[in-house]
XYZ file of C-alpha atoms in Angstrom:
727
model
C 0.000 0.000 0.000
C 1.418 3.399 -0.970
C 1.696 6.228 1.473
C -0.821 8.297 -0.421
C -3.425 5.725 0.528
C -3.116 6.533 4.206
C -4.950 9.773 3.463
C -8.686 9.477 3.444
C -10.550 10.490 0.338
C -11.365 13.866 1.858
C -7.768 14.326 3.007
C -9.003 14.982 6.501
C -6.903 12.646 8.534
C -3.867 10.406 8.625
C -3.887 6.801 9.692
C -1.749 6.109 12.735
C -0.029 3.404 10.755
C 2.337 6.201 9.813
C 4.405 7.193 12.887
C 4.210 10.888 12.026
C 5.873 13.309 14.371
C 6.856 17.018 13.504
C 9.118 20.030 12.356
C 10.380 23.560 13.156
C 10.748 25.736 16.257
C 7.874 28.121 16.884
C 7.525 30.219 20.020
C 4.138 31.795 20.661
C 3.238 33.859 23.675
C -0.348 32.672 23.482
C -1.870 29.949 25.567
C -4.060 27.042 25.079
C -5.554 23.661 25.878
C -7.093 20.696 24.139
C -10.008 20.131 26.450
C -13.082 18.696 24.794
C -13.317 17.405 21.234
C -16.561 15.440 21.303
C -16.885 12.250 19.296
C -19.774 11.643 16.935
C -22.998 10.863 18.778
C -24.175 7.344 18.283
C -27.901 7.774 18.996
C -29.849 8.438 15.785
C -32.441 10.457 17.723
C -29.883 13.051 18.711
C -30.173 16.378 16.868
C -28.247 17.239 13.764
C -25.425 17.602 13.032
C -25.035 13.862 13.708
C -21.263 13.981 13.389
C -18.460 15.833 15.072
C -17.961 19.362 13.698
C -15.242 19.424 11.060
C -12.929 21.565 13.177
C -13.091 19.185 16.131
C -12.743 16.155 13.856
C -9.591 17.427 12.181
C -8.083 18.454 15.509
C -8.999 15.200 17.223
C -6.588 12.357 17.853
C -5.167 10.338 15.001
C -7.214 7.224 14.257
C -7.225 4.109 12.191
C -10.257 3.814 9.915
C -12.967 1.752 11.575
C -10.812 1.038 14.636
C -11.885 3.870 16.950
C -14.995 3.802 19.121
C -15.892 5.883 22.178
C -13.656 5.125 25.175
C -11.754 2.402 23.380
C -9.171 2.144 20.631
C -8.970 -1.298 19.073
C -5.528 -0.825 17.512
C -2.280 -0.317 19.454
C 0.967 1.099 18.051
C 3.466 1.096 20.915
C 3.220 -2.561 21.938
C 4.536 -3.893 18.604
C 5.805 -0.721 16.854
C 3.149 -1.490 14.254
C -0.598 -1.027 14.115
C -1.726 -4.264 15.755
C -5.251 -5.139 16.920
C -5.289 -5.177 20.715
C -7.006 -8.570 20.716
C -3.964 -10.080 18.924
C -1.494 -8.975 21.617
C -0.364 -11.442 24.301
C -0.361 -8.759 26.985
C -2.691 -6.424 28.793
C -3.022 -3.061 27.051
C -5.279 -0.146 27.933
C -5.540 2.691 25.412
C -6.926 5.922 26.863
C -8.575 7.429 23.804
C -8.923 11.103 22.987
C -12.676 10.902 23.618
C -12.119 9.481 27.107
C -9.472 12.061 28.007
C -11.708 14.871 26.758
C -14.778 13.726 28.693
C -12.704 13.297 31.863
C -11.366 16.866 31.554
C -7.771 15.624 31.481
C -5.054 18.238 30.904
C -2.025 16.429 32.410
C -0.530 12.962 32.137
C -0.993 12.131 35.830
C -4.745 12.773 35.525
C -4.941 10.468 32.492
C -3.179 7.597 34.245
C -5.734 7.654 37.068
C -8.113 6.052 34.530
C -6.039 2.867 34.043
C -5.706 -0.145 36.324
C -2.595 -0.918 38.340
C -1.128 2.620 38.317
C -0.432 4.422 41.583
C 0.840 7.954 42.102
C 4.303 8.280 43.636
C 6.266 11.068 45.317
C 6.829 13.643 42.560
C 9.714 15.832 43.801
C 7.560 18.511 45.360
C 5.111 18.545 42.430
C 7.748 19.145 39.747
C 7.429 16.036 37.556
C 5.320 12.956 36.795
C 5.915 9.950 38.998
C 3.832 6.803 39.160
C 4.156 3.068 39.777
C 2.812 0.457 37.353
C 2.161 -2.908 38.961
C 4.174 -1.599 41.899
C 7.319 -0.557 39.996
C 8.184 3.122 39.893
C 11.058 3.695 37.496
C 14.096 5.891 37.907
C 13.999 7.697 41.298
C 16.252 10.387 39.831
C 13.915 11.484 37.012
C 10.389 10.366 37.825
C 8.678 7.560 35.970
C 9.358 6.332 32.448
C 7.121 7.197 29.544
C 7.563 7.297 25.783
C 6.365 9.759 23.156
C 5.747 8.063 19.811
C 7.932 5.156 20.900
C 10.929 7.233 22.054
C 11.818 7.459 25.742
C 11.056 11.047 26.671
C 11.159 11.084 30.465
C 14.928 11.068 31.038
C 15.896 14.465 32.368
C 13.820 17.282 33.870
C 10.612 17.676 31.914
C 8.048 18.964 34.388
C 4.430 17.800 34.469
C 3.431 16.721 30.963
C 0.555 18.611 29.331
C -1.964 16.849 27.056
C -2.531 19.617 24.480
C -0.640 17.524 21.935
C -1.889 14.114 23.089
C -4.007 11.949 20.797
C -4.075 8.911 23.090
C -2.192 7.312 25.969
C -1.229 3.657 25.577
C -0.722 1.839 28.884
C 1.370 -1.201 27.951
C 1.500 -3.723 30.798
C 4.469 -6.019 31.327
C 8.062 -5.669 30.118
C 8.659 -3.926 26.797
C 12.394 -4.581 26.900
C 12.354 -6.967 23.932
C 11.501 -3.963 21.742
C 12.531 -0.879 23.678
C 15.389 -2.019 25.885
C 15.717 -0.514 29.353
C 12.440 -0.362 31.192
C 10.291 -1.456 34.087
C 8.861 -4.990 34.175
C 5.548 -3.539 35.330
C 5.046 -1.841 31.979
C 5.417 1.442 30.224
C 3.337 4.316 28.860
C 3.440 5.412 25.226
C 1.938 8.793 24.352
C 0.825 9.188 20.750
C 0.711 12.779 19.579
C -1.803 14.559 17.367
C -0.888 14.678 13.690
C -1.225 17.303 10.954
C -4.318 17.215 8.743
C -4.838 18.392 5.175
C -8.272 19.747 6.170
C -8.011 23.251 7.718
C -9.384 23.438 11.260
C -8.946 25.747 14.233
C -10.075 25.792 17.855
C -9.771 28.140 20.813
C -10.515 27.181 24.389
C -10.552 28.887 27.759
C -11.112 27.495 31.255
C -11.528 29.170 34.639
C -11.983 27.571 38.014
C -11.425 27.449 41.735
C -8.358 29.024 43.340
C -7.875 31.455 40.441
C -7.230 28.605 38.014
C -7.154 29.588 34.341
C -6.142 27.805 31.201
C -6.150 28.892 27.569
C -5.329 26.928 24.460
C -5.311 27.147 20.698
C -5.057 24.443 18.045
C -4.691 24.780 14.293
C -4.060 22.383 11.433
C -4.186 22.482 7.658
C -2.193 22.271 4.428
C 0.868 24.310 3.525
C 0.751 22.932 -0.002
C -0.401 19.838 -1.837
C 2.040 17.598 0.013
C 2.829 19.485 3.244
C 0.558 19.861 6.263
C 1.081 21.414 9.669
C -0.385 21.298 13.130
C 0.105 23.640 16.087
C -1.067 23.212 19.660
C -0.375 25.815 22.339
C -1.443 25.774 25.983
C -0.826 28.047 28.918
C -2.250 27.731 32.412
C -1.750 29.201 35.840
C -3.264 29.766 39.230
C -2.965 28.902 42.880
C -4.249 25.807 44.681
C -5.975 24.892 47.917
C -2.480 24.774 49.467
C -1.180 27.953 51.100
C 1.385 29.881 49.003
C 1.474 27.191 46.278
C 0.995 28.225 42.658
C 2.250 27.320 39.195
C 2.542 28.606 35.620
C 2.939 26.203 32.701
C 3.326 26.626 28.944
C 3.320 23.957 26.222
C 3.990 24.595 22.514
C 3.789 21.778 19.958
C 4.202 22.504 16.245
C 4.456 19.607 13.809
C 4.842 19.153 10.060
C 4.174 16.349 7.598
C 5.735 16.146 4.148
C 4.435 13.595 1.659
C 7.745 13.279 -0.147
C 6.285 10.844 -2.665
C 3.585 8.242 -2.990
C 5.638 5.876 -0.845
C 7.637 8.144 1.495
C 6.725 10.496 4.333
C 8.883 12.780 6.455
C 7.548 14.243 9.675
C 8.961 16.436 12.398
C 7.650 17.498 15.780
C 8.802 20.010 18.328
C 7.711 20.111 21.966
C 8.534 23.063 24.202
C 7.437 22.879 27.848
C 8.124 25.507 30.508
C 7.034 25.338 34.123
C 7.474 27.621 37.120
C 6.035 26.064 40.247
C 6.290 26.334 44.005
C 8.371 23.522 45.449
C 5.880 21.862 47.785
C 6.770 18.851 49.906
C 3.262 18.849 51.388
C 2.282 18.257 55.007
C 3.735 16.338 57.958
C 2.521 13.135 59.625
C 3.483 14.037 63.195
C 4.598 10.874 64.933
C 3.275 8.999 61.926
C -0.239 10.459 62.334
C -1.900 12.379 59.525
C -4.557 14.998 60.116
C -2.908 16.819 63.033
C -2.019 19.687 60.707
C -4.440 21.051 58.080
C -4.092 19.856 54.495
C -3.476 23.418 53.268
C -0.454 24.045 55.548
C 2.747 25.010 53.705
C 6.148 24.473 55.320
C 8.489 25.926 52.724
C 9.379 29.592 52.283
C 7.154 31.682 49.961
C 10.051 34.027 49.202
C 12.201 31.226 47.808
C 10.418 31.720 44.509
C 9.449 29.040 42.001
C 11.477 26.133 40.707
C 11.832 26.460 36.926
C 11.903 23.492 34.574
C 12.265 23.666 30.806
C 12.224 20.933 28.183
C 12.733 21.237 24.425
C 12.298 18.054 22.417
C 12.576 17.266 18.708
C 11.440 14.154 16.834
C 12.129 13.447 13.164
C 10.707 10.429 11.347
C 11.055 8.987 7.846
C 8.957 6.096 6.599
C 9.181 4.391 3.210
C 6.952 1.695 1.757
C 8.771 -0.645 -0.666
C 5.672 -2.638 -1.562
C 2.577 -4.093 0.076
C 4.709 -6.341 2.306
C 7.881 -4.429 3.180
C 8.635 -1.004 4.650
C 11.221 0.789 6.725
C 10.876 3.390 9.440
C 13.619 5.410 11.034
C 13.694 8.260 13.484
C 15.737 10.588 15.668
C 14.845 12.177 18.979
C 16.722 14.891 20.853
C 15.676 16.541 24.099
C 17.297 19.152 26.330
C 15.936 19.799 29.806
C 16.800 21.689 32.975
C 15.663 22.322 36.528
C 16.831 25.244 38.670
C 15.770 27.069 41.801
C 15.956 27.342 45.577
C 13.652 25.591 48.040
C 13.316 25.275 51.803
C 11.918 21.878 52.732
C 11.141 19.751 55.764
C 13.823 17.542 57.288
C 12.551 16.179 60.630
C 10.264 17.021 63.556
C 11.829 17.757 66.930
C 10.763 15.744 70.013
C 8.321 18.505 71.051
C 6.230 17.393 68.005
C 5.733 21.025 67.131
C 8.978 22.337 65.702
C 9.895 21.325 62.162
C 13.597 21.413 61.316
C 14.083 22.402 57.680
C 16.877 22.257 55.143
C 17.510 24.514 52.170
C 18.739 23.529 48.720
C 19.726 25.308 45.533
C 19.422 22.976 42.549
C 20.947 23.497 39.113
C 20.340 20.391 36.995
C 20.470 19.919 33.226
C 20.397 17.008 30.793
C 20.426 16.183 27.106
C 19.183 12.985 25.510
C 19.863 11.864 21.918
C 18.434 8.631 20.512
C 17.771 7.080 17.133
C 16.458 3.901 15.561
C 16.238 2.152 12.194
C 13.689 -0.601 11.589
C 12.570 -2.851 8.740
C 9.098 -4.382 8.744
C 7.803 -7.127 6.481
C 5.350 -9.929 5.988
C 6.512 -13.375 4.838
C 4.457 -16.451 4.045
C 6.298 -19.715 4.627
C 5.251 -23.319 5.318
C 1.627 -22.286 5.411
C 2.293 -19.676 8.107
C 2.260 -15.899 7.946
C 5.128 -14.101 9.698
C 4.914 -10.400 10.586
C 8.568 -9.472 11.013
C 10.323 -6.497 12.572
C 14.085 -6.061 12.883
C 15.927 -2.985 14.036
C 18.836 -1.260 15.705
C 18.788 1.690 18.066
C 21.119 3.713 20.257
C 21.038 6.577 22.715
C 23.366 8.912 24.591
C 22.198 10.634 27.767
C 24.175 13.151 29.832
C 22.993 14.386 33.242
C 24.656 17.244 35.108
C 23.795 18.049 38.721
C 25.054 20.804 40.967
C 23.493 21.314 44.366
C 24.133 23.624 47.292
C 22.646 22.813 50.669
C 22.432 23.784 54.293
C 21.298 20.821 56.394
C 19.706 22.908 59.149
C 17.950 26.036 58.000
C 15.374 28.133 59.876
C 12.907 25.994 61.901
C 9.167 26.569 61.679
C 6.173 25.963 63.957
C 3.915 23.259 62.533
C 0.723 24.771 63.948
C 1.497 28.475 63.622
C 4.014 28.820 60.778
C 5.832 32.140 60.460
C 7.837 32.770 57.300
C 10.651 35.098 56.352
C 13.497 34.309 58.753
C 16.975 34.900 57.311
C 18.436 31.516 56.304
C 22.083 30.539 56.843
C 24.363 30.336 53.793
C 24.486 27.147 51.735
C 27.573 25.183 50.704
C 28.226 22.997 47.676
C 27.014 19.485 48.525
C 26.958 17.658 45.174
C 28.441 18.224 41.730
C 28.268 15.294 39.331
C 28.166 14.454 35.646
C 26.747 11.133 34.501
C 26.963 9.890 30.915
C 25.085 6.876 29.564
C 25.603 5.290 26.145
C 23.775 2.286 24.784
C 23.142 0.488 21.526
C 21.067 -2.553 20.689
C 19.837 -4.929 18.009
C 16.410 -6.561 18.164
C 13.979 -8.713 16.197
C 10.371 -9.768 16.521
C 8.149 -12.295 14.752
C 4.386 -12.391 15.118
C 3.202 -15.647 13.562
C -0.323 -16.488 12.459
C -0.452 -20.184 13.313
C -3.954 -20.570 11.990
C -7.363 -19.002 12.175
C -7.403 -19.041 15.996
C -3.759 -19.150 17.142
C -1.029 -16.499 17.125
C 2.522 -16.746 18.421
C 4.818 -13.837 19.336
C 8.600 -14.198 19.655
C 10.983 -11.343 20.394
C 14.651 -10.966 21.294
C 16.864 -7.956 21.982
C 20.500 -7.544 23.005
C 21.760 -4.302 24.598
C 25.214 -2.948 25.374
C 25.371 -0.184 27.936
C 28.171 2.060 29.224
C 27.912 4.398 32.193
C 30.390 6.943 33.569
C 29.824 9.015 36.720
C 32.209 11.858 37.524
C 32.265 13.441 40.974
C 33.549 16.912 40.126
C 34.134 17.780 43.777
C 36.635 14.967 44.285
C 37.649 14.351 40.676
C 36.821 10.648 41.100
C 35.174 8.912 38.130
C 33.523 5.507 38.116
C 32.410 3.576 35.054
C 30.857 0.282 34.132
C 29.824 -1.623 31.009
C 26.874 -3.972 30.902
C 25.228 -6.312 28.459
C 21.705 -7.705 28.591
C 19.575 -10.020 26.479
C 15.814 -9.610 26.759
C 13.559 -12.343 25.337
C 9.781 -12.277 25.033
C 7.347 -15.024 24.041
C 3.580 -15.101 24.003
C 0.675 -17.019 22.558
C -2.913 -15.968 21.772
C -5.887 -18.282 21.289
C -9.124 -16.839 19.875
C -11.997 -19.296 20.274
C -14.428 -16.766 18.779
C -14.479 -13.396 17.083
C -14.986 -11.614 20.405
C -12.770 -13.555 22.857
C -8.968 -13.872 23.085
C -7.009 -15.888 25.630
C -3.289 -15.268 26.040
C -0.178 -16.185 27.977
C 3.213 -14.498 27.923
C 6.636 -14.580 29.589
C 9.466 -12.079 29.309
C 12.585 -10.645 30.888
C 13.579 -7.029 31.386
C 16.559 -4.981 32.430
C 17.122 -1.426 33.506
C 20.522 0.277 33.968
C 20.595 1.995 37.334
C 21.341 5.717 37.313
C 23.070 7.489 40.151
C 25.651 6.395 42.682
C 25.935 5.302 46.285
C 27.299 7.517 49.039
C 30.792 6.197 48.279
C 30.291 7.160 44.606
C 30.129 3.642 43.222
C 27.684 2.693 40.485
C 25.144 -0.125 40.655
C 24.482 -3.208 38.529
C 21.391 -3.117 36.334
C 17.978 -4.118 37.582
C 16.711 -7.387 36.118
C 13.108 -8.497 35.959
C 11.137 -11.642 35.122
C 7.447 -11.558 34.258
C 4.672 -14.069 33.573
C 1.125 -13.151 32.638
C -2.101 -14.833 31.524
C -5.336 -13.157 30.605
C -8.532 -12.917 28.612
C -9.893 -10.196 26.326
C -13.408 -9.493 25.134
C -14.373 -7.172 22.277
C -18.010 -6.717 21.280
C -18.634 -4.923 18.009
C -19.926 -1.440 18.787
C -20.007 -2.216 22.518
C -17.538 -2.915 25.292
C -13.939 -4.057 25.367
C -12.536 -5.734 28.467
C -9.214 -7.230 29.565
C -8.665 -9.438 32.604
C -5.005 -10.115 33.483
C -3.195 -12.154 36.146
C 0.556 -11.645 36.529
C 3.642 -12.276 38.651
C 6.870 -10.256 38.423
C 10.195 -10.491 40.259
C 12.894 -7.831 40.056
C 16.328 -7.629 41.683
C 19.060 -4.989 42.051
C 16.324 -2.460 42.896
C 17.410 1.028 43.991
C 15.702 3.410 46.357
C 16.855 6.891 47.432
C 19.368 6.818 50.284
C 17.389 7.795 53.416
C 20.386 9.780 54.702
C 20.747 11.763 51.442
C 17.636 11.070 49.322
C 18.261 13.714 46.669
C 21.917 12.851 46.161
C 22.525 9.106 46.530
C 20.797 5.738 46.202
C 20.875 2.397 47.962
C 20.116 -1.102 46.695
C 16.839 -2.503 48.045
C 17.508 -6.094 47.004
C 14.572 -7.932 45.413
C 10.901 -7.092 45.072
C 7.951 -9.110 43.823
C 4.612 -8.038 42.449
C 1.615 -10.200 41.674
C -1.965 -9.292 41.077
C -5.158 -9.133 39.067
C -6.303 -6.304 36.794
C -9.556 -5.598 34.988
C -10.047 -2.824 32.413
C -13.351 -2.123 30.635
C -14.134 0.594 28.101
C -16.801 1.317 25.509
C -20.555 1.776 25.374
C -22.988 0.089 27.752
C -25.915 1.296 25.675
C -26.489 3.893 22.985
C -24.463 6.940 23.927
C -23.836 5.654 27.465
C -20.036 5.487 27.765
C -18.187 3.534 30.415
C -14.568 3.446 31.566
C -13.787 1.129 34.472
C -10.523 -0.132 35.972
C -9.792 -2.314 38.999
C -6.510 -3.684 40.308
C -5.414 -5.943 43.130
C -1.666 -5.351 43.517
C 0.450 -7.322 45.973
C 3.860 -5.645 45.563
C 6.346 -6.205 48.338
C 10.033 -6.486 49.231
C 11.245 -10.087 49.311
C 14.958 -9.507 49.996
C 16.784 -6.546 51.538
C 19.804 -5.768 53.661
C 17.382 -4.006 56.034
C 15.351 -6.820 57.616
C 12.604 -4.382 58.569
C 11.675 -3.930 54.901
C 11.344 -7.628 54.037
C 7.690 -8.500 53.473
C 6.616 -4.849 53.414
C 4.293 -3.588 50.669
C 6.000 -1.107 48.312
C 5.338 2.527 49.205
C 2.308 4.319 47.751
C 0.969 1.139 46.131
C -2.515 0.162 47.375
C -3.558 -3.474 47.344
C -6.957 -2.440 45.972
C -7.679 0.464 43.619
C -10.388 1.321 41.102
C -11.668 4.086 38.845
C -14.995 4.621 37.115
C -16.251 7.133 34.561
C -19.830 6.948 33.271
C -21.060 9.535 30.731
C -24.514 9.753 29.155
C -25.238 11.700 25.967
C -28.682 13.211 25.332
C -30.427 16.190 23.707
C -31.426 19.547 25.229
C -33.273 22.092 23.112
C -32.301 20.322 19.931
C -28.584 20.245 20.797
C -26.269 17.566 22.150
C -25.379 17.453 25.852
C -23.584 15.051 28.186
C -23.654 14.374 31.920
C -21.358 12.066 33.816
C -19.963 10.891 37.103
C -16.473 9.680 38.020
C -15.063 7.784 40.980
C -11.484 7.120 42.127
C -10.825 4.676 44.959
C -7.570 3.537 46.567
C -6.934 1.474 49.663
C -4.433 1.926 52.473
C -0.819 2.397 51.352
C 2.590 2.331 52.966
C 3.796 5.914 53.266
C 7.585 5.737 53.685
C 9.738 4.964 50.639
C 12.889 4.017 52.548
C 12.202 3.676 56.291
C 15.073 2.496 58.456
C 12.902 1.229 61.330
C 9.323 1.101 62.614
C 9.626 4.647 64.002
C 10.042 5.946 60.426
C 7.088 4.006 59.077
C 3.489 5.155 58.658
C 0.516 4.596 56.377
C -1.571 6.679 54.017
C -5.290 6.061 54.544
C -7.514 4.861 51.743
C -9.781 7.302 49.966
C -12.657 7.673 47.528
C -13.298 10.842 45.522
C -16.267 11.671 43.290
C -16.384 13.975 40.282
C -19.257 15.328 38.192
C -18.952 16.476 34.597
C -21.223 17.818 31.920
C -21.175 19.555 28.548
C -23.553 21.307 26.160
C -22.911 21.939 22.465
C -24.537 25.281 21.686
C -24.062 24.875 17.924
C -21.468 23.549 15.487
C -18.874 25.958 16.843
C -19.477 26.479 20.558
C -19.105 23.914 23.334
C -19.582 24.608 27.049
C -18.542 22.228 29.821
C -18.239 22.082 33.617
C -16.248 19.690 35.823
C -16.466 19.342 39.603
C -13.548 17.380 41.071
C -13.658 15.896 44.591
C -17.331 16.779 44.906
C -17.524 16.155 48.653
C -14.221 17.946 49.385
C -12.652 14.869 50.980
C -9.223 15.090 52.564
C -7.021 12.503 50.884
C -3.335 11.958 50.303
C -2.047 11.344 46.793
C 1.454 10.116 47.689
C 4.306 10.478 50.148
C 7.992 9.902 50.569
C 8.401 10.087 54.343
C 6.556 11.361 57.415
C 7.606 14.916 56.596
C 6.911 14.760 52.843
C 3.232 13.891 52.364
C 1.353 15.277 49.348
C -2.331 16.059 50.007
C -4.725 15.459 47.148
C -6.744 18.177 45.432
C -9.755 19.487 47.371
C -13.038 20.402 45.725
C -12.438 22.212 42.433
C -14.918 23.570 39.915
C -13.736 24.274 36.346
C -15.835 25.807 33.559
C -14.670 25.666 29.934
C -15.753 27.256 26.688
C -14.474 25.981 23.334
C -14.889 27.520 19.882
C -14.004 25.465 16.822
C -14.078 26.542 13.202
C-alpha cells in the first residue's frame, strides 16, 4: 500500500499506521488547551449535526479507519511498533482514547493515568514532575517515571508535568517492553501518541476558569501548507494557585508539527515540543509521629520568598517512513531533548521531640540534561510453510548526559507546625553535590508475530543491549564507570476461540541500567526483571472491550533513594515481587452511554533486603486495591447535544515511607474515595460549554508520600468551567 493511501478520500486525517511526528521551532506567547473534542454521537435520535464538527474532527486524535470507538481504541501502536489489533497482543493493554481524556477533563498525564488499572501515584519531587508506579514498579527515582512519546523514551531528564494539548491517546502497555525498547520497568510502560497534521483546515480556541484562580487557555490549528505538506500547532498556557497555602504554578506547552508527503511511498515528519514550568516547590504536610490529620491539608512548610522552581524541556522528533511494496517497509527516526531544573527551596527535614517544631533544610538545585536517541527498523510480511510471519528487525542507540550541581544547608530556619511564620533569614548554603553522569547504549532486536492458523497467534521477540555508564564526581575528581550487556527475550501465545474472545499467555525478561551512585560514589548493577502473565480479552462490536489479566513479576538490584541523602545518593533494596489481578473495561454500555472502568489488586512487596525491617513490606504508595470509574450519558437539550457524567477514584491503604530504616520511620496513608461530576452542552457547530467538579464532597485525601515529613495532600473540591470555539 502506498503512502498516499493513508490519506482518506477527503484528506481529513492520517492513519496512525504512519508514525508521524513534527518540524520547526515556533515560540508563541499565546496559551491554550485541548479540552473537549466530542466524538460523533451514536444515537440516531440526537439532533443534527449527527457527526463531530469538522474543526473538532480534524483536531482530534489520530485514528485508524474503523478502529476507533468511544472510550476504546482497538488498535495499538506502541506494543509492537506497528498497528496491531489489541485482541492479537499477548499482553494487557489499555488505550486511553482522545474521547475518554476529553470527557474526563484531562489536561495532564498524571490525571490520564488515574483512569487505568494498576497505576499508583508516587512522590513527585515537590510537584515538579510525573511519577507513578505500574504494577508496583516506579522507574528511575532520579527522574520520575518512564514514559515514551511516539515510541521514544522522553522522560529522562527534567521535563516537568506533561501537558496533554498535543496528546491523541495514551497507551498503557502492561508487562516488560524490553524486547523492543530495551531498558524499562517490568511492570510496563506508557506510550503517548501525539496529534498529527491534517490536510483539512481546522482551528479551535478554548478557555477554562476555576477554583483558586485557576485559568487555562489553548489554541489548536491544522491544515495544508501545499499539496504535500501539512502542519499542526497546539499551544497551551495555564496558571493559578491551589488549595495549598502559598502554592501556585505557571505552565506553557507549545507543539508545532509538520508532515511532508515526499512521494507516494515516502513520508517525512517532524515534531517540536517546548514545555516551561514555574512552580512552588511543595513537599506537602507532615505526619506528626506517623499520624496524619494533626495539621491542616493546606499548611505550607516551605518559604514563599524562595520563589518558584523552573523546569524547561525542548524536544525534537524526526521520522522517515518508506513503503517498498505491500509487504515491506522501513521506518527510522531521531529524537533529541534538552531539559533543565533550577531554583531554591526550603523543605522539611525532621520534627523535633516537642512534636511542634519542624527542622528544615535549604537547597539550591541546578540540573540539566540532554538525551539523543535514534532507531532504524525494517518491517515485512513473509508467508512460509503455510504460516504468515509479521517481522520487525531494528537497531537503536542513545546517549544521555545528566549534570547536577546542588548547594545545601542541612539545618535552615525551623518553623512551627501549627502556627508557621515565614521570612526568617536563612544561613548560607555550601556545595554538597556536583556530578556528571553519561550513559551510552546500543542494541539490536527482532520480533516475529506468527499467524499459526485461524485461531492461534505466536509472538517471539529478542533484543540484546550494550550499555556504558560513567559518573564523575567533580568535587573529588573521582570517576567511576561500568559496562553492561543484557539479552531480553519475550514469548507469548494468543488463542481466539471466537471473534470476540482472546485468551493469552506471555513470559518475558527485562533490564534497567541503574542511574546514580551510592554515598561512596560507586555505580550499581542493572535491575533485572522476570514476568509471567495470563489473561482474557473481550471485544463486542460497537459495545464494550474488556481485559482481565493475572501476573507475577520479580525484580532484583532495585534502587531506592538513600534515606540519609535522598536527593543525592541511592541504595540497593535487594529484590521485590509483584503479583496481582487487573480488569479494564471501556466502551458503550448502551447507545451513547459510555463507560470506563478499571480495577486492580496489587500485591507488591520487598522479598529480599539488607534491612530486615523492609522484608515483606508492601512497596510505598501502592494500594492493594484500587479502582476508577467514569460513566457519561449523551442526550439532547433544546435540539442540541449534551452530556452528563460521574467519576469515581478509589484507593486502599498504602505504605507511606519509601525508605524507612525502622518502625519509628514508618506510617501509612489512609484509603480514599473521591467523586467527580462532569457535563457539557454543544450550543451549535462551533461552541461547546462544559463544567467539571472534582472531589465533589471535598474529601481530605493523600495522593502520595515519601516520608513522614513529605506527604502530598490530594486536590480538594475544584470547579472548572470551559468554553471551546471550533471553526
